[in-house]
mmCIF file of N, CA and C in Angstrom:
data_model
loop_
_atom_site.group_PDB
_atom_site.id
_atom_site.type_symbol
_atom_site.label_atom_id
_atom_site.label_comp_id
_atom_site.label_asym_id
_atom_site.label_seq_id
_atom_site.Cartn_x
_atom_site.Cartn_y
_atom_site.Cartn_z
ATOM 1 N N MET A 1 -12.762 44.264 38.354
ATOM 2 C CA MET A 1 -11.353 44.227 38.726
ATOM 3 C C MET A 1 -10.646 45.436 38.101
ATOM 4 N N THR A 2 -9.560 45.821 38.713
ATOM 5 C CA THR A 2 -8.773 46.945 38.231
ATOM 6 C C THR A 2 -7.425 46.441 37.733
ATOM 7 N N PHE A 3 -6.920 47.080 36.690
ATOM 8 C CA PHE A 3 -5.680 46.648 36.048
ATOM 9 C C PHE A 3 -4.729 47.817 35.874
ATOM 10 N N ALA A 4 -3.498 47.501 35.510
ATOM 11 C CA ALA A 4 -2.514 48.510 35.135
ATOM 12 C C ALA A 4 -1.725 47.947 33.965
ATOM 13 N N ILE A 5 -1.248 48.838 33.130
ATOM 14 C CA ILE A 5 -0.413 48.438 32.000
ATOM 15 C C ILE A 5 0.846 49.294 32.011
ATOM 16 N N LYS A 6 1.964 48.652 31.755
ATOM 17 C CA LYS A 6 3.217 49.370 31.518
ATOM 18 C C LYS A 6 3.577 49.082 30.073
ATOM 19 N N ALA A 7 3.643 50.133 29.279
ATOM 20 C CA ALA A 7 3.898 49.979 27.845
ATOM 21 C C ALA A 7 4.483 51.274 27.291
ATOM 22 N N GLY A 8 4.955 51.199 26.069
ATOM 23 C CA GLY A 8 5.421 52.406 25.393
ATOM 24 C C GLY A 8 4.228 53.294 25.090
ATOM 25 N N ILE A 9 4.220 54.490 25.655
ATOM 26 C CA ILE A 9 3.130 55.449 25.435
ATOM 27 C C ILE A 9 3.774 56.737 24.943
ATOM 28 N N ARG A 10 3.563 57.047 23.676
ATOM 29 C CA ARG A 10 4.197 58.232 23.082
ATOM 30 C C ARG A 10 3.526 59.528 23.494
ATOM 31 N N ASP A 11 2.202 59.516 23.546
ATOM 32 C CA ASP A 11 1.461 60.734 23.868
ATOM 33 C C ASP A 11 0.492 60.452 25.013
ATOM 34 N N PRO A 12 0.898 60.702 26.262
ATOM 35 C CA PRO A 12 0.025 60.427 27.405
ATOM 36 C C PRO A 12 -1.279 61.224 27.389
ATOM 37 N N ARG A 13 -1.313 62.313 26.632
ATOM 38 C CA ARG A 13 -2.516 63.142 26.581
ATOM 39 C C ARG A 13 -3.510 62.692 25.510
ATOM 40 N N ALA A 14 -3.186 61.641 24.789
ATOM 41 C CA ALA A 14 -4.108 61.137 23.766
ATOM 42 C C ALA A 14 -5.436 60.744 24.416
ATOM 43 N N ALA A 15 -6.505 60.886 23.682
ATOM 44 C CA ALA A 15 -7.826 60.534 24.202
ATOM 45 C C ALA A 15 -8.031 59.020 24.222
ATOM 46 N N GLN A 16 -7.340 58.315 23.345
ATOM 47 C CA GLN A 16 -7.517 56.867 23.202
ATOM 48 C C GLN A 16 -6.175 56.208 22.954
ATOM 49 N N PHE A 17 -6.031 54.993 23.454
ATOM 50 C CA PHE A 17 -4.793 54.230 23.292
ATOM 51 C C PHE A 17 -5.111 52.834 22.782
ATOM 52 N N ASP A 18 -4.302 52.344 21.860
ATOM 53 C CA ASP A 18 -4.394 50.964 21.388
ATOM 54 C C ASP A 18 -3.133 50.236 21.812
ATOM 55 N N PHE A 19 -3.308 49.096 22.444
ATOM 56 C CA PHE A 19 -2.183 48.276 22.896
ATOM 57 C C PHE A 19 -2.356 46.872 22.313
ATOM 58 N N PRO A 20 -1.733 46.590 21.162
ATOM 59 C CA PRO A 20 -1.895 45.275 20.542
ATOM 60 C C PRO A 20 -0.989 44.214 21.177
ATOM 61 N N ALA A 21 -1.533 43.026 21.332
ATOM 62 C CA ALA A 21 -0.801 41.822 21.745
ATOM 63 C C ALA A 21 0.113 42.054 22.949
ATOM 64 N N GLN A 22 -0.458 42.564 24.028
ATOM 65 C CA GLN A 22 0.323 42.848 25.232
ATOM 66 C C GLN A 22 0.461 41.606 26.108
ATOM 67 N N LYS A 23 1.654 41.422 26.649
ATOM 68 C CA LYS A 23 1.927 40.349 27.596
ATOM 69 C C LYS A 23 1.062 40.572 28.835
ATOM 70 N N THR A 24 0.567 39.490 29.451
ATOM 71 C CA THR A 24 -0.218 39.602 30.676
ATOM 72 C C THR A 24 0.419 38.762 31.770
ATOM 73 N N MET A 25 0.344 39.280 32.996
ATOM 74 C CA MET A 25 0.832 38.556 34.169
ATOM 75 C C MET A 25 -0.040 38.940 35.360
ATOM 76 N N TYR A 26 0.002 38.139 36.408
ATOM 77 C CA TYR A 26 -0.684 38.447 37.664
ATOM 78 C C TYR A 26 -2.161 38.762 37.447
ATOM 79 N N GLY A 27 -2.837 37.933 36.658
ATOM 80 C CA GLY A 27 -4.268 38.099 36.420
ATOM 81 C C GLY A 27 -4.617 39.043 35.293
ATOM 82 N N GLY A 28 -3.628 39.579 34.611
ATOM 83 C CA GLY A 28 -3.885 40.523 33.531
ATOM 84 C C GLY A 28 -4.704 39.960 32.385
ATOM 85 N N LYS A 29 -4.669 38.643 32.198
ATOM 86 C CA LYS A 29 -5.412 38.056 31.073
ATOM 87 C C LYS A 29 -6.925 38.135 31.265
ATOM 88 N N ARG A 30 -7.379 38.497 32.472
ATOM 89 C CA ARG A 30 -8.816 38.606 32.744
ATOM 90 C C ARG A 30 -9.395 39.980 32.387
ATOM 91 N N ILE A 31 -8.588 40.864 31.848
ATOM 92 C CA ILE A 31 -9.048 42.218 31.530
ATOM 93 C C ILE A 31 -10.218 42.146 30.541
ATOM 94 N N ALA A 32 -11.201 43.034 30.740
ATOM 95 C CA ALA A 32 -12.402 43.013 29.906
ATOM 96 C C ALA A 32 -12.923 44.430 29.703
ATOM 97 N N VAL A 33 -13.803 44.570 28.738
ATOM 98 C CA VAL A 33 -14.439 45.860 28.455
ATOM 99 C C VAL A 33 -15.110 46.367 29.733
ATOM 100 N N GLY A 34 -14.901 47.652 30.015
ATOM 101 C CA GLY A 34 -15.490 48.285 31.186
ATOM 102 C C GLY A 34 -14.568 48.352 32.391
ATOM 103 N N ASP A 35 -13.467 47.600 32.372
ATOM 104 C CA ASP A 35 -12.525 47.616 33.491
ATOM 105 C C ASP A 35 -11.741 48.920 33.524
ATOM 106 N N MET A 36 -11.420 49.377 34.736
ATOM 107 C CA MET A 36 -10.553 50.533 34.905
ATOM 108 C C MET A 36 -9.110 50.067 34.775
ATOM 109 N N ILE A 37 -8.276 50.921 34.159
ATOM 110 C CA ILE A 37 -6.868 50.591 33.966
ATOM 111 C C ILE A 37 -6.019 51.839 34.172
ATOM 112 N N TYR A 38 -4.904 51.659 34.862
ATOM 113 C CA TYR A 38 -3.921 52.720 35.063
ATOM 114 C C TYR A 38 -2.810 52.524 34.052
ATOM 115 N N LEU A 39 -2.393 53.603 33.398
ATOM 116 C CA LEU A 39 -1.404 53.535 32.331
ATOM 117 C C LEU A 39 -0.055 54.071 32.801
ATOM 118 N N PHE A 40 0.969 53.228 32.695
ATOM 119 C CA PHE A 40 2.335 53.594 33.018
ATOM 120 C C PHE A 40 3.127 53.657 31.721
ATOM 121 N N ALA A 41 3.746 54.788 31.443
ATOM 122 C CA ALA A 41 4.616 54.929 30.278
ATOM 123 C C ALA A 41 5.950 54.281 30.641
ATOM 124 N N SER A 42 6.297 53.237 29.916
ATOM 125 C CA SER A 42 7.471 52.429 30.232
ATOM 126 C C SER A 42 8.766 53.230 30.192
ATOM 127 N N GLU A 43 9.513 53.163 31.267
ATOM 128 C CA GLU A 43 10.821 53.810 31.303
ATOM 129 C C GLU A 43 11.770 53.168 30.300
ATOM 130 N N ASN A 44 11.523 51.924 29.933
ATOM 131 C CA ASN A 44 12.334 51.253 28.908
ATOM 132 C C ASN A 44 12.216 51.955 27.553
ATOM 133 N N ASP A 45 11.109 52.668 27.360
ATOM 134 C CA ASP A 45 10.858 53.399 26.113
ATOM 135 C C ASP A 45 10.920 54.902 26.308
ATOM 136 N N GLY A 46 11.577 55.353 27.382
ATOM 137 C CA GLY A 46 11.713 56.781 27.626
ATOM 138 C C GLY A 46 10.569 57.406 28.383
ATOM 139 N N GLY A 47 9.647 56.594 28.898
ATOM 140 C CA GLY A 47 8.499 57.114 29.638
ATOM 141 C C GLY A 47 8.841 57.474 31.067
ATOM 142 N N SER A 48 7.825 57.938 31.795
ATOM 143 C CA SER A 48 8.043 58.442 33.146
ATOM 144 C C SER A 48 7.247 57.723 34.221
ATOM 145 N N GLY A 49 6.619 56.597 33.905
ATOM 146 C CA GLY A 49 5.794 55.904 34.891
ATOM 147 C C GLY A 49 4.332 56.266 34.713
ATOM 148 N N LEU A 50 3.610 56.353 35.807
ATOM 149 C CA LEU A 50 2.166 56.603 35.769
ATOM 150 C C LEU A 50 1.841 57.894 35.034
ATOM 151 N N VAL A 51 0.989 57.805 34.018
ATOM 152 C CA VAL A 51 0.631 58.994 33.240
ATOM 153 C C VAL A 51 -0.875 59.223 33.151
ATOM 154 N N ALA A 52 -1.686 58.167 33.238
ATOM 155 C CA ALA A 52 -3.119 58.335 33.016
ATOM 156 C C ALA A 52 -3.915 57.176 33.609
ATOM 157 N N ARG A 53 -5.221 57.403 33.642
ATOM 158 C CA ARG A 53 -6.187 56.367 34.017
ATOM 159 C C ARG A 53 -7.190 56.298 32.881
ATOM 160 N N GLY A 54 -7.743 55.118 32.650
ATOM 161 C CA GLY A 54 -8.721 54.988 31.588
ATOM 162 C C GLY A 54 -9.674 53.831 31.806
ATOM 163 N N VAL A 55 -10.536 53.641 30.826
ATOM 164 C CA VAL A 55 -11.499 52.549 30.828
ATOM 165 C C VAL A 55 -11.263 51.724 29.571
ATOM 166 N N VAL A 56 -11.271 50.420 29.723
ATOM 167 C CA VAL A 56 -11.075 49.512 28.596
ATOM 168 C C VAL A 56 -12.340 49.520 27.739
ATOM 169 N N THR A 57 -12.196 49.848 26.458
ATOM 170 C CA THR A 57 -13.342 49.885 25.547
ATOM 171 C C THR A 57 -13.355 48.698 24.583
ATOM 172 N N ALA A 58 -12.235 47.978 24.487
ATOM 173 C CA ALA A 58 -12.172 46.755 23.685
ATOM 174 C C ALA A 58 -11.074 45.874 24.258
ATOM 175 N N ALA A 59 -11.331 44.573 24.289
ATOM 176 C CA ALA A 59 -10.339 43.610 24.785
ATOM 177 C C ALA A 59 -10.528 42.302 24.039
ATOM 178 N N GLU A 60 -9.422 41.805 23.466
ATOM 179 C CA GLU A 60 -9.492 40.566 22.699
ATOM 180 C C GLU A 60 -8.222 39.753 22.923
ATOM 181 N N PRO A 61 -8.382 38.503 23.362
ATOM 182 C CA PRO A 61 -7.194 37.662 23.537
ATOM 183 C C PRO A 61 -6.467 37.467 22.214
ATOM 184 N N THR A 62 -5.151 37.442 22.268
ATOM 185 C CA THR A 62 -4.334 37.183 21.089
ATOM 186 C C THR A 62 -4.191 35.675 20.946
ATOM 187 N N PRO A 63 -4.477 35.118 19.755
ATOM 188 C CA PRO A 63 -4.342 33.668 19.580
ATOM 189 C C PRO A 63 -2.903 33.204 19.825
ATOM 190 N N LYS A 64 -2.783 32.026 20.397
ATOM 191 C CA LYS A 64 -1.446 31.461 20.626
ATOM 192 C C LYS A 64 -0.815 31.094 19.295
ATOM 193 N N ARG A 65 0.525 31.178 19.265
ATOM 194 C CA ARG A 65 1.264 30.821 18.051
ATOM 195 C C ARG A 65 1.442 29.306 17.990
ATOM 196 N N ALA A 66 1.227 28.760 16.827
ATOM 197 C CA ALA A 66 1.379 27.322 16.626
ATOM 198 C C ALA A 66 2.840 26.921 16.794
ATOM 199 N N GLY A 67 3.051 25.774 17.414
ATOM 200 C CA GLY A 67 4.399 25.239 17.541
ATOM 201 C C GLY A 67 5.216 25.791 18.692
ATOM 202 N N VAL A 68 4.650 26.713 19.483
ATOM 203 C CA VAL A 68 5.364 27.266 20.634
ATOM 204 C C VAL A 68 4.743 26.656 21.888
ATOM 205 N N GLU A 69 5.559 25.898 22.630
ATOM 206 C CA GLU A 69 5.033 25.145 23.770
ATOM 207 C C GLU A 69 4.578 26.035 24.926
ATOM 208 N N ARG A 70 5.474 26.896 25.413
ATOM 209 C CA ARG A 70 5.154 27.762 26.556
ATOM 210 C C ARG A 70 4.988 29.192 26.085
ATOM 211 N N GLN A 71 3.776 29.747 26.292
ATOM 212 C CA GLN A 71 3.515 31.111 25.860
ATOM 213 C C GLN A 71 2.812 31.889 26.965
ATOM 214 N N THR A 72 3.247 33.105 27.181
ATOM 215 C CA THR A 72 2.555 34.002 28.104
ATOM 216 C C THR A 72 1.292 34.482 27.397
ATOM 217 N N PRO A 73 0.142 34.418 28.071
ATOM 218 C CA PRO A 73 -1.077 34.920 27.429
ATOM 219 C C PRO A 73 -0.925 36.396 27.059
ATOM 220 N N ARG A 74 -1.450 36.742 25.901
ATOM 221 C CA ARG A 74 -1.415 38.127 25.422
ATOM 222 C C ARG A 74 -2.833 38.560 25.073
ATOM 223 N N VAL A 75 -3.041 39.867 25.168
ATOM 224 C CA VAL A 75 -4.349 40.424 24.864
ATOM 225 C C VAL A 75 -4.157 41.785 24.201
ATOM 226 N N SER A 76 -5.051 42.109 23.279
ATOM 227 C CA SER A 76 -5.063 43.427 22.640
ATOM 228 C C SER A 76 -6.184 44.232 23.269
ATOM 229 N N ILE A 77 -5.870 45.470 23.679
ATOM 230 C CA ILE A 77 -6.896 46.305 24.306
ATOM 231 C C ILE A 77 -6.904 47.704 23.699
ATOM 232 N N ARG A 78 -8.041 48.359 23.836
ATOM 233 C CA ARG A 78 -8.196 49.773 23.502
ATOM 234 C C ARG A 78 -8.679 50.448 24.779
ATOM 235 N N VAL A 79 -8.111 51.616 25.070
ATOM 236 C CA VAL A 79 -8.405 52.321 26.316
ATOM 237 C C VAL A 79 -8.814 53.759 26.009
ATOM 238 N N GLN A 80 -9.891 54.199 26.637
ATOM 239 C CA GLN A 80 -10.326 55.594 26.581
ATOM 240 C C GLN A 80 -9.803 56.279 27.836
ATOM 241 N N ARG A 81 -8.978 57.326 27.656
ATOM 242 C CA ARG A 81 -8.417 58.028 28.811
ATOM 243 C C ARG A 81 -9.508 58.781 29.547
ATOM 244 N N THR A 82 -9.480 58.693 30.893
ATOM 245 C CA THR A 82 -10.451 59.409 31.721
ATOM 246 C C THR A 82 -9.803 60.459 32.612
ATOM 247 N N ALA A 83 -8.483 60.358 32.845
ATOM 248 C CA ALA A 83 -7.800 61.341 33.693
ATOM 249 C C ALA A 83 -6.300 61.276 33.449
ATOM 250 N N LEU A 84 -5.632 62.387 33.705
ATOM 251 C CA LEU A 84 -4.172 62.446 33.664
ATOM 252 C C LEU A 84 -3.641 62.439 35.088
ATOM 253 N N ALA A 85 -2.530 61.759 35.301
ATOM 254 C CA ALA A 85 -1.913 61.704 36.634
ATOM 255 C C ALA A 85 -1.421 63.081 37.041
ATOM 256 N N LYS A 86 -1.576 63.397 38.314
ATOM 257 C CA LYS A 86 -1.112 64.673 38.850
ATOM 258 C C LYS A 86 0.132 64.500 39.704
ATOM 259 N N GLN A 87 0.539 63.250 39.929
ATOM 260 C CA GLN A 87 1.670 62.956 40.796
ATOM 261 C C GLN A 87 2.582 61.955 40.107
ATOM 262 N N ALA A 88 3.884 62.152 40.204
ATOM 263 C CA ALA A 88 4.854 61.226 39.607
ATOM 264 C C ALA A 88 4.861 59.905 40.363
ATOM 265 N N LEU A 89 4.893 58.824 39.605
ATOM 266 C CA LEU A 89 5.015 57.491 40.195
ATOM 267 C C LEU A 89 5.619 56.571 39.146
ATOM 268 N N GLY A 90 6.870 56.236 39.332
ATOM 269 C CA GLY A 90 7.574 55.367 38.403
ATOM 270 C C GLY A 90 8.611 54.546 39.138
ATOM 271 N N ARG A 91 9.568 54.050 38.402
ATOM 272 C CA ARG A 91 10.607 53.195 38.961
ATOM 273 C C ARG A 91 11.323 53.865 40.135
ATOM 274 N N ALA A 92 11.686 55.137 39.997
ATOM 275 C CA ALA A 92 12.434 55.832 41.056
ATOM 276 C C ALA A 92 11.626 55.910 42.353
ATOM 277 N N GLU A 93 10.336 56.190 42.256
ATOM 278 C CA GLU A 93 9.500 56.318 43.445
ATOM 279 C C GLU A 93 9.188 54.966 44.086
ATOM 280 N N LEU A 94 9.154 53.910 43.286
ATOM 281 C CA LEU A 94 8.803 52.583 43.811
ATOM 282 C C LEU A 94 10.009 51.738 44.205
ATOM 283 N N LYS A 95 11.199 52.134 43.781
ATOM 284 C CA LYS A 95 12.413 51.347 44.021
ATOM 285 C C LYS A 95 12.661 51.014 45.494
ATOM 286 N N PRO A 96 12.384 51.916 46.448
ATOM 287 C CA PRO A 96 12.646 51.578 47.854
ATOM 288 C C PRO A 96 11.751 50.460 48.414
ATOM 289 N N PHE A 97 10.669 50.128 47.750
ATOM 290 C CA PHE A 97 9.698 49.167 48.267
ATOM 291 C C PHE A 97 10.035 47.753 47.780
ATOM 292 N N VAL A 98 10.957 47.094 48.499
ATOM 293 C CA VAL A 98 11.473 45.795 48.063
ATOM 294 C C VAL A 98 11.220 44.651 49.052
ATOM 295 N N ASP A 99 10.535 44.929 50.148
ATOM 296 C CA ASP A 99 10.198 43.865 51.093
ATOM 297 C C ASP A 99 8.915 43.199 50.600
ATOM 298 N N TRP A 100 9.072 42.190 49.729
ATOM 299 C CA TRP A 100 7.945 41.614 48.993
ATOM 300 C C TRP A 100 6.791 41.166 49.882
ATOM 301 N N GLY A 101 7.021 40.938 51.137
ATOM 302 C CA GLY A 101 5.952 40.453 52.006
ATOM 303 C C GLY A 101 5.324 41.516 52.888
ATOM 304 N N ASP A 102 5.615 42.805 52.676
ATOM 305 C CA ASP A 102 5.139 43.831 53.606
ATOM 306 C C ASP A 102 3.689 44.270 53.385
ATOM 307 N N GLY A 103 3.071 43.864 52.276
ATOM 308 C CA GLY A 103 1.667 44.172 52.027
ATOM 309 C C GLY A 103 1.370 45.594 51.589
ATOM 310 N N GLN A 104 2.378 46.402 51.367
ATOM 311 C CA GLN A 104 2.142 47.779 50.937
ATOM 312 C C GLN A 104 1.803 47.826 49.438
ATOM 313 N N PRO A 105 0.905 48.719 49.034
ATOM 314 C CA PRO A 105 0.546 48.800 47.613
ATOM 315 C C PRO A 105 1.733 49.197 46.737
ATOM 316 N N GLN A 106 2.634 50.027 47.256
ATOM 317 C CA GLN A 106 3.809 50.425 46.482
ATOM 318 C C GLN A 106 4.695 49.209 46.196
ATOM 319 N N THR A 107 4.788 48.303 47.161
ATOM 320 C CA THR A 107 5.587 47.090 46.983
ATOM 321 C C THR A 107 4.962 46.196 45.920
ATOM 322 N N GLU A 108 3.643 46.088 45.937
ATOM 323 C CA GLU A 108 2.949 45.300 44.912
ATOM 324 C C GLU A 108 3.256 45.843 43.522
ATOM 325 N N LEU A 109 3.188 47.150 43.361
ATOM 326 C CA LEU A 109 3.459 47.757 42.059
ATOM 327 C C LEU A 109 4.914 47.563 41.648
ATOM 328 N N ASN A 110 5.841 47.744 42.567
ATOM 329 C CA ASN A 110 7.258 47.528 42.278
ATOM 330 C C ASN A 110 7.486 46.086 41.842
ATOM 331 N N PHE A 111 6.913 45.146 42.568
ATOM 332 C CA PHE A 111 7.072 43.731 42.250
ATOM 333 C C PHE A 111 6.516 43.403 40.864
ATOM 334 N N LYS A 112 5.296 43.823 40.603
ATOM 335 C CA LYS A 112 4.627 43.450 39.351
ATOM 336 C C LYS A 112 5.220 44.126 38.120
ATOM 337 N N PHE A 113 5.706 45.349 38.266
ATOM 338 C CA PHE A 113 6.217 46.074 37.109
ATOM 339 C C PHE A 113 7.727 46.060 36.960
ATOM 340 N N TYR A 114 8.466 46.063 38.062
ATOM 341 C CA TYR A 114 9.903 46.306 37.953
ATOM 342 C C TYR A 114 10.782 45.136 38.364
ATOM 343 N N ARG A 115 10.256 44.133 39.036
ATOM 344 C CA ARG A 115 11.061 42.950 39.346
ATOM 345 C C ARG A 115 11.457 42.263 38.045
ATOM 346 N N GLN A 116 10.505 42.169 37.154
ATOM 347 C CA GLN A 116 10.744 41.700 35.788
ATOM 348 C C GLN A 116 10.288 42.864 34.904
ATOM 349 N N ALA A 117 11.214 43.576 34.339
ATOM 350 C CA ALA A 117 10.929 44.898 33.776
ATOM 351 C C ALA A 117 10.250 44.903 32.405
ATOM 352 N N THR A 118 9.746 43.779 31.932
ATOM 353 C CA THR A 118 9.077 43.773 30.639
ATOM 354 C C THR A 118 7.749 44.529 30.717
ATOM 355 N N ASP A 119 7.303 45.039 29.585
ATOM 356 C CA ASP A 119 5.997 45.693 29.512
ATOM 357 C C ASP A 119 4.921 44.629 29.654
ATOM 358 N N LYS A 120 3.816 44.972 30.324
ATOM 359 C CA LYS A 120 2.777 43.981 30.586
ATOM 360 C C LYS A 120 1.515 44.614 31.132
ATOM 361 N N ILE A 121 0.429 43.844 31.115
ATOM 362 C CA ILE A 121 -0.822 44.179 31.786
ATOM 363 C C ILE A 121 -0.887 43.316 33.032
ATOM 364 N N VAL A 122 -1.220 43.930 34.181
ATOM 365 C CA VAL A 122 -1.312 43.196 35.437
ATOM 366 C C VAL A 122 -2.626 43.509 36.137
ATOM 367 N N GLY A 123 -3.115 42.542 36.894
ATOM 368 C CA GLY A 123 -4.252 42.770 37.772
ATOM 369 C C GLY A 123 -3.761 43.414 39.053
ATOM 370 N N LEU A 124 -4.606 44.251 39.664
ATOM 371 C CA LEU A 124 -4.232 44.960 40.880
ATOM 372 C C LEU A 124 -5.146 44.588 42.045
ATOM 373 N N SER A 125 -4.580 44.607 43.241
ATOM 374 C CA SER A 125 -5.387 44.457 44.445
ATOM 375 C C SER A 125 -6.188 45.737 44.659
ATOM 376 N N ASP A 126 -7.211 45.657 45.512
ATOM 377 C CA ASP A 126 -7.986 46.863 45.834
ATOM 378 C C ASP A 126 -7.103 47.916 46.486
ATOM 379 N N ALA A 127 -6.154 47.476 47.320
ATOM 380 C CA ALA A 127 -5.258 48.421 48.005
ATOM 381 C C ALA A 127 -4.378 49.171 47.000
ATOM 382 N N ALA A 128 -3.835 48.450 46.012
ATOM 383 C CA ALA A 128 -2.987 49.089 45.005
ATOM 384 C C ALA A 128 -3.816 50.060 44.152
ATOM 385 N N ALA A 129 -5.046 49.675 43.803
ATOM 386 C CA ALA A 129 -5.911 50.557 43.015
ATOM 387 C C ALA A 129 -6.250 51.822 43.804
ATOM 388 N N ALA A 130 -6.535 51.679 45.095
ATOM 389 C CA ALA A 130 -6.841 52.848 45.930
ATOM 390 C C ALA A 130 -5.619 53.758 46.041
ATOM 391 N N PHE A 131 -4.439 53.174 46.181
ATOM 392 C CA PHE A 131 -3.210 53.968 46.239
ATOM 393 C C PHE A 131 -3.024 54.751 44.943
ATOM 394 N N LEU A 132 -3.184 54.094 43.807
ATOM 395 C CA LEU A 132 -3.009 54.768 42.509
ATOM 396 C C LEU A 132 -4.027 55.881 42.327
ATOM 397 N N GLU A 133 -5.229 55.683 42.817
ATOM 398 C CA GLU A 133 -6.261 56.711 42.667
ATOM 399 C C GLU A 133 -5.847 58.010 43.350
ATOM 400 N N GLY A 134 -5.019 57.907 44.367
ATOM 401 C CA GLY A 134 -4.518 59.101 45.054
ATOM 402 C C GLY A 134 -3.568 59.926 44.223
ATOM 403 N N CYS A 135 -3.137 59.409 43.058
ATOM 404 C CA CYS A 135 -2.232 60.130 42.152
ATOM 405 C C CYS A 135 -3.021 60.974 41.154
ATOM 406 N N PHE A 136 -4.346 61.014 41.256
ATOM 407 C CA PHE A 136 -5.190 61.741 40.303
ATOM 408 C C PHE A 136 -5.984 62.832 40.966
#
């Protein structure tokens, strides 16, 4: 399976990234070592959207906190960068894609990342992964 993460990324050119205790949605909790992941630098933290692609080299579920009834699953991952994005793709480029039922990969990305703007790891459809690959 292919995944994407939107998180604070200070140096998109780093060879390796550590993302501790990241929120997961839309199948993101299934991320595992060896999975491909697209990295989006969160605009909430001054980022610009899609910055890199990588491979997950470590993945560990974060234990649930005691006494908290409803919790979003979280996972800590380490990613080895394999490529830098050559094309801009962020909130501004995805904003026009709001017809949630149109089946376009851009709409899927807009829905998963920007409908609820929190940072997170998400699972991607094959169509969305193929679309993102065109940015490299």
